PDB file of C-alpha atoms and ligand atoms in Angstrom:
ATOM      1  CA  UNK A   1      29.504 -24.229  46.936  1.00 92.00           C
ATOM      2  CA  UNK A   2      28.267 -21.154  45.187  1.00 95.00           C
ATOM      3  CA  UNK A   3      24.979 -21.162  42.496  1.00 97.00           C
ATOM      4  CA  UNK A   4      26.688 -18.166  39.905  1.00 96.00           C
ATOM      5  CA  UNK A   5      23.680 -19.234  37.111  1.00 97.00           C
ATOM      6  CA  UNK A   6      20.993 -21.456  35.719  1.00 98.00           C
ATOM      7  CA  UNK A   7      23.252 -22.600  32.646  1.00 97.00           C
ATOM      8  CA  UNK A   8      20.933 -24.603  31.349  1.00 97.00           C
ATOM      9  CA  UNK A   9      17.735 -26.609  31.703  1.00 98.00           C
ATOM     10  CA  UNK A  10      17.316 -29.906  30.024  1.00 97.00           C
ATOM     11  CA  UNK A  11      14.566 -30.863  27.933  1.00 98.00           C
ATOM     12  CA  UNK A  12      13.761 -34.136  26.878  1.00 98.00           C
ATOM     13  CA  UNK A  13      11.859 -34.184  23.068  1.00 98.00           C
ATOM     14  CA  UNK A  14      11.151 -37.052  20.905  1.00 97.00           C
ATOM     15  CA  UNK A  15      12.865 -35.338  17.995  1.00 97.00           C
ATOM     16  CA  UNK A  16      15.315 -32.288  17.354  1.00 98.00           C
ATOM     17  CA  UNK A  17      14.037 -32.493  13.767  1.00 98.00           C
ATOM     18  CA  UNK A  18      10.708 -31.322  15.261  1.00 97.00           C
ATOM     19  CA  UNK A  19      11.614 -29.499  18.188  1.00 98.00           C
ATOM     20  CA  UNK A  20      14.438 -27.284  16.983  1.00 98.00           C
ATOM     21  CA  UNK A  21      11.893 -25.591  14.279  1.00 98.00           C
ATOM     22  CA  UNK A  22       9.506 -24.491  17.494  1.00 98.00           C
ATOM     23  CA  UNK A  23      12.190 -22.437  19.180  1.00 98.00           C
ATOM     24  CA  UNK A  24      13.477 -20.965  16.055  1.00 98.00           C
ATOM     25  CA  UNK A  25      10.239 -19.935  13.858  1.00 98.00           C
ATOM     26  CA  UNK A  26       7.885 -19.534  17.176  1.00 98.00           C
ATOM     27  CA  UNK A  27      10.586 -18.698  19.723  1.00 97.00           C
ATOM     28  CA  UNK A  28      12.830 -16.949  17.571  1.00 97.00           C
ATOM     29  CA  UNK A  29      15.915 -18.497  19.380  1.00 97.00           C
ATOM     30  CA  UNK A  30      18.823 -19.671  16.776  1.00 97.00           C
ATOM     31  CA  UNK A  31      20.453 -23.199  17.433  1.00 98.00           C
ATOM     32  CA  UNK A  32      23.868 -22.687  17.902  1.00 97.00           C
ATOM     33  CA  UNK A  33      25.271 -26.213  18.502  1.00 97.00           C
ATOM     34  CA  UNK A  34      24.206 -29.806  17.906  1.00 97.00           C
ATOM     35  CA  UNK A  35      25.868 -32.345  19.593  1.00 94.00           C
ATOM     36  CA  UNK A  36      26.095 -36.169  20.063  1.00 94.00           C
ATOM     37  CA  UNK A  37      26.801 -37.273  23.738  1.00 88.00           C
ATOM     38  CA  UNK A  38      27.425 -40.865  23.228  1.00 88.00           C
ATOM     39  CA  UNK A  39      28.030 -41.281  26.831  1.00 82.00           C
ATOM     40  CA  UNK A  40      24.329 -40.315  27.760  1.00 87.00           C
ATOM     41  CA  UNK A  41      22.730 -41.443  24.850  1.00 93.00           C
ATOM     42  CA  UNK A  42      21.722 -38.280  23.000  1.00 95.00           C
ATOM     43  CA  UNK A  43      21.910 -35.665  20.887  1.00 96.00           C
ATOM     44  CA  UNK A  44      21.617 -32.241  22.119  1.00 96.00           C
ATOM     45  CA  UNK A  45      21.035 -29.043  20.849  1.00 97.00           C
ATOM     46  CA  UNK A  46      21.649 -25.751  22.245  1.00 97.00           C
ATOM     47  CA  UNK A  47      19.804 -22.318  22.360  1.00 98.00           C
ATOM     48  CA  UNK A  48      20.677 -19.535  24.480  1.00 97.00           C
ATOM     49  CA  UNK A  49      18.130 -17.676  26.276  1.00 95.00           C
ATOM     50  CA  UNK A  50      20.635 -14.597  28.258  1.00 94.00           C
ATOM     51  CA  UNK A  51      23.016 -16.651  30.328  1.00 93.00           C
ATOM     52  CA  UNK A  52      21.296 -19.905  29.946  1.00 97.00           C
ATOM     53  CA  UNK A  53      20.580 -22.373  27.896  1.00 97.00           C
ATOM     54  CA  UNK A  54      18.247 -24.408  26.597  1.00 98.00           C
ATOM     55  CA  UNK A  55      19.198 -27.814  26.155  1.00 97.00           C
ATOM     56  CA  UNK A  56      17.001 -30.254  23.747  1.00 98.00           C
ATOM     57  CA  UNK A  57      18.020 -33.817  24.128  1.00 97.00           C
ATOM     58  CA  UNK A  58      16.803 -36.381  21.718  1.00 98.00           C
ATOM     59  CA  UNK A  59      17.462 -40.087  23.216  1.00 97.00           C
ATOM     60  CA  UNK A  60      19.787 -42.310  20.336  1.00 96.00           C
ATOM     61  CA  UNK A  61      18.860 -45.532  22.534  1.00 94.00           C
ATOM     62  CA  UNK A  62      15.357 -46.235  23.834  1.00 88.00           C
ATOM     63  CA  UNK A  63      17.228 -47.815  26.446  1.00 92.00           C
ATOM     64  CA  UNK A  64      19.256 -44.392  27.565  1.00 93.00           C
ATOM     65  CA  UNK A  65      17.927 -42.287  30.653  1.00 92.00           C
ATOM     66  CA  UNK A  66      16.017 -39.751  28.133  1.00 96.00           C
ATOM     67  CA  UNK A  67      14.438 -42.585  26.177  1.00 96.00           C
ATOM     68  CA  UNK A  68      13.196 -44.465  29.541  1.00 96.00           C
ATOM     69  CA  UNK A  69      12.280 -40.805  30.540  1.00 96.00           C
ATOM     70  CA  UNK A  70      10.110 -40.111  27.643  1.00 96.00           C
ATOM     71  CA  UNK A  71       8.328 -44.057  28.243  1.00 96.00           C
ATOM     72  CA  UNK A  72       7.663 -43.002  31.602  1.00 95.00           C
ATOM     73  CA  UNK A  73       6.937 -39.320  31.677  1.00 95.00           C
ATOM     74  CA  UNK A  74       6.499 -37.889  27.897  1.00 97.00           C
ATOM     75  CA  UNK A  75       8.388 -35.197  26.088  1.00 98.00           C
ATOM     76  CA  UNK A  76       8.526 -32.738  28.977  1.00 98.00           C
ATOM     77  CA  UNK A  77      11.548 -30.626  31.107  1.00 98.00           C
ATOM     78  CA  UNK A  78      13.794 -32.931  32.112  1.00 97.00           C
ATOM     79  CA  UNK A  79      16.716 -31.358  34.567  1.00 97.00           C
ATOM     80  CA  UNK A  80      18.122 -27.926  36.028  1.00 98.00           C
ATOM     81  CA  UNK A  81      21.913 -26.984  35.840  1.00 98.00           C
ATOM     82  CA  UNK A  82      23.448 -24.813  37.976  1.00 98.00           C
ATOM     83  CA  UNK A  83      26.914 -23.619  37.160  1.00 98.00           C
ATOM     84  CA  UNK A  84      29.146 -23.863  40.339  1.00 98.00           C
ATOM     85  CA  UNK A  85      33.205 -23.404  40.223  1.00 97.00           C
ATOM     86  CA  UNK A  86      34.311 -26.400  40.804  1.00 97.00           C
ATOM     87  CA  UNK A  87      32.336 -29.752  39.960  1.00 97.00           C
ATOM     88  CA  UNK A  88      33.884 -31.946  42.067  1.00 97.00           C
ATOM     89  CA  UNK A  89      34.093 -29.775  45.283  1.00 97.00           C
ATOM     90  CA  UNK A  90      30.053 -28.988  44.971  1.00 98.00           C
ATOM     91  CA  UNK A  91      29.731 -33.041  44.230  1.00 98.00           C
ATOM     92  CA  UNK A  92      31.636 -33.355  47.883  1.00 97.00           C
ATOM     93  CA  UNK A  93      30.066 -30.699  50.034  1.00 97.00           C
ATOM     94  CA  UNK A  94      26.202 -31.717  48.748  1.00 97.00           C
ATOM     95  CA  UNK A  95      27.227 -35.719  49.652  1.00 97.00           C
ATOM     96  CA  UNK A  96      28.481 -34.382  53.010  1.00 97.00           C
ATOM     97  CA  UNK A  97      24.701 -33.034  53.634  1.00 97.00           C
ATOM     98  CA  UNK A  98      23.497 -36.485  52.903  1.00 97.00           C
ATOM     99  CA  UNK A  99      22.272 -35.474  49.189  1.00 97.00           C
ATOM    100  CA  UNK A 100      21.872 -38.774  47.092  1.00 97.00           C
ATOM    101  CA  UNK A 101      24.368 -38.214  44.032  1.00 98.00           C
ATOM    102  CA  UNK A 102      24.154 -40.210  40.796  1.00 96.00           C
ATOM    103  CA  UNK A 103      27.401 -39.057  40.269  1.00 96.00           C
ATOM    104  CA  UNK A 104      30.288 -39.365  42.973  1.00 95.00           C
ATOM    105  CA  UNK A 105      32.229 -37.138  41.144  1.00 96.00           C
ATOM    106  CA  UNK A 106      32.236 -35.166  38.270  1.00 96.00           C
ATOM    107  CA  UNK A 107      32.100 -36.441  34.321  1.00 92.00           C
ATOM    108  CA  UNK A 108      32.333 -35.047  30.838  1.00 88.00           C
ATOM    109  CA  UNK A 109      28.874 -33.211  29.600  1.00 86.00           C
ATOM    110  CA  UNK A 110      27.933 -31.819  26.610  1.00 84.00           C
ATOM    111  CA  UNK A 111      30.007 -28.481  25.331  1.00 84.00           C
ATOM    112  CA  UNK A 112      33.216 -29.957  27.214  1.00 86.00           C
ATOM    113  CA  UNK A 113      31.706 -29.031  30.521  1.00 91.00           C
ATOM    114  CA  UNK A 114      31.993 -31.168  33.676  1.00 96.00           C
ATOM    115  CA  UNK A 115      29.284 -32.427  35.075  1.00 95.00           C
ATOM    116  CA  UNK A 116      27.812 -33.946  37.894  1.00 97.00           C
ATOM    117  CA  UNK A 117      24.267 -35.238  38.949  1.00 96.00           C
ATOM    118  CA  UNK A 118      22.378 -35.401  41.776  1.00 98.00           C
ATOM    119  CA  UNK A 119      19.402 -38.071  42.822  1.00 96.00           C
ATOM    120  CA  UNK A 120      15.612 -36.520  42.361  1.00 94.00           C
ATOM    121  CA  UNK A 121      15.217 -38.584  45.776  1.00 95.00           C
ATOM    122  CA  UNK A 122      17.216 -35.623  47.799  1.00 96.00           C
ATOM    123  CA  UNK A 123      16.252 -32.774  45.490  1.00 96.00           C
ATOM    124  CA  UNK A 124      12.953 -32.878  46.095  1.00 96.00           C
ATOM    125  CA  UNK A 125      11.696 -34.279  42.725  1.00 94.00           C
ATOM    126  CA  UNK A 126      13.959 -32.500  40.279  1.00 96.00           C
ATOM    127  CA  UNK A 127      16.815 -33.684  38.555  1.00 96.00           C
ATOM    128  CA  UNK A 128      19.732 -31.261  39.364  1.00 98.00           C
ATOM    129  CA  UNK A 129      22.779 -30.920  37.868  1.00 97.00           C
ATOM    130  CA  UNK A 130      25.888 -28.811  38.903  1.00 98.00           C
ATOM    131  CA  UNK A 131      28.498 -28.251  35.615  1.00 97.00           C
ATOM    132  CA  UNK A 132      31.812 -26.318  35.676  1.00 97.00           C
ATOM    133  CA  UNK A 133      33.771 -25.320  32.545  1.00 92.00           C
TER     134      UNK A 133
HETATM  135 ZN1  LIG B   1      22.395 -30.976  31.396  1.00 73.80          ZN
END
């Protein structure tokens, strides 16, 4: 498995309505995408800082992983993406090192991308995610 980027990091916000005004009049970043995940519960929206982007996720379902998150935890970061080649193949090799995976193999993310994600409980606290185009 080989790390080429950070291509994005997740945040989790209450509302893009609120959010997506901080990184464009105090950031000066321009959304370029928003985008309903019904799969994961939420609507994203997408910035790009370089290489990477910044990922706002707005739960549509209290009962959806970024609605329990915010309960828990508050508006906060939520996960790291690394873009690898090949989903599937990093999904393999990390589960082969004993790495907890939420996913056993690879699923459709936001932007078309495949994605995969790994247990907090084997990444030392942070929610990781490893996407391929
Ligand atoms: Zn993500």
């Amino acid at each position: 498995m080989k790390i080429s980027h950070i291509e994005h990091i997740g945040i989790a916000v209450k509302s893009l309505d609120e959010a997506i005004p901080f990184y464009e009049e105090i950031l000066g970043m321009k959304c370029y995408a928003i985008e309903e995940v019904a799969d994961q519960k939420v609507k994203t929206a997408f910035f790009m800082a370089g290489q990477t982007k910044i990922e706002l996720l707005e739960s549509t379902d209290s009962e959806g992983p970024i609605g329990k998150f915010i309960d828990k935890k508050g508006q906060g970061i939520h996960h790291i993406a690394f873009a690898v080649d090949n989903v599937n193949e990093a999904l393999n090799e990390l589960s082969s090192k004993e790495i907890q995976l939420i996913d056993k193999t690879g699923r459709k993310g936001a932007e078309g991308l495949n994605i995969g994600f790994l247990h907090p409980k084997s990444t030392l606290g942070v929610l990781t995610e490893v996407c391929s185009k």
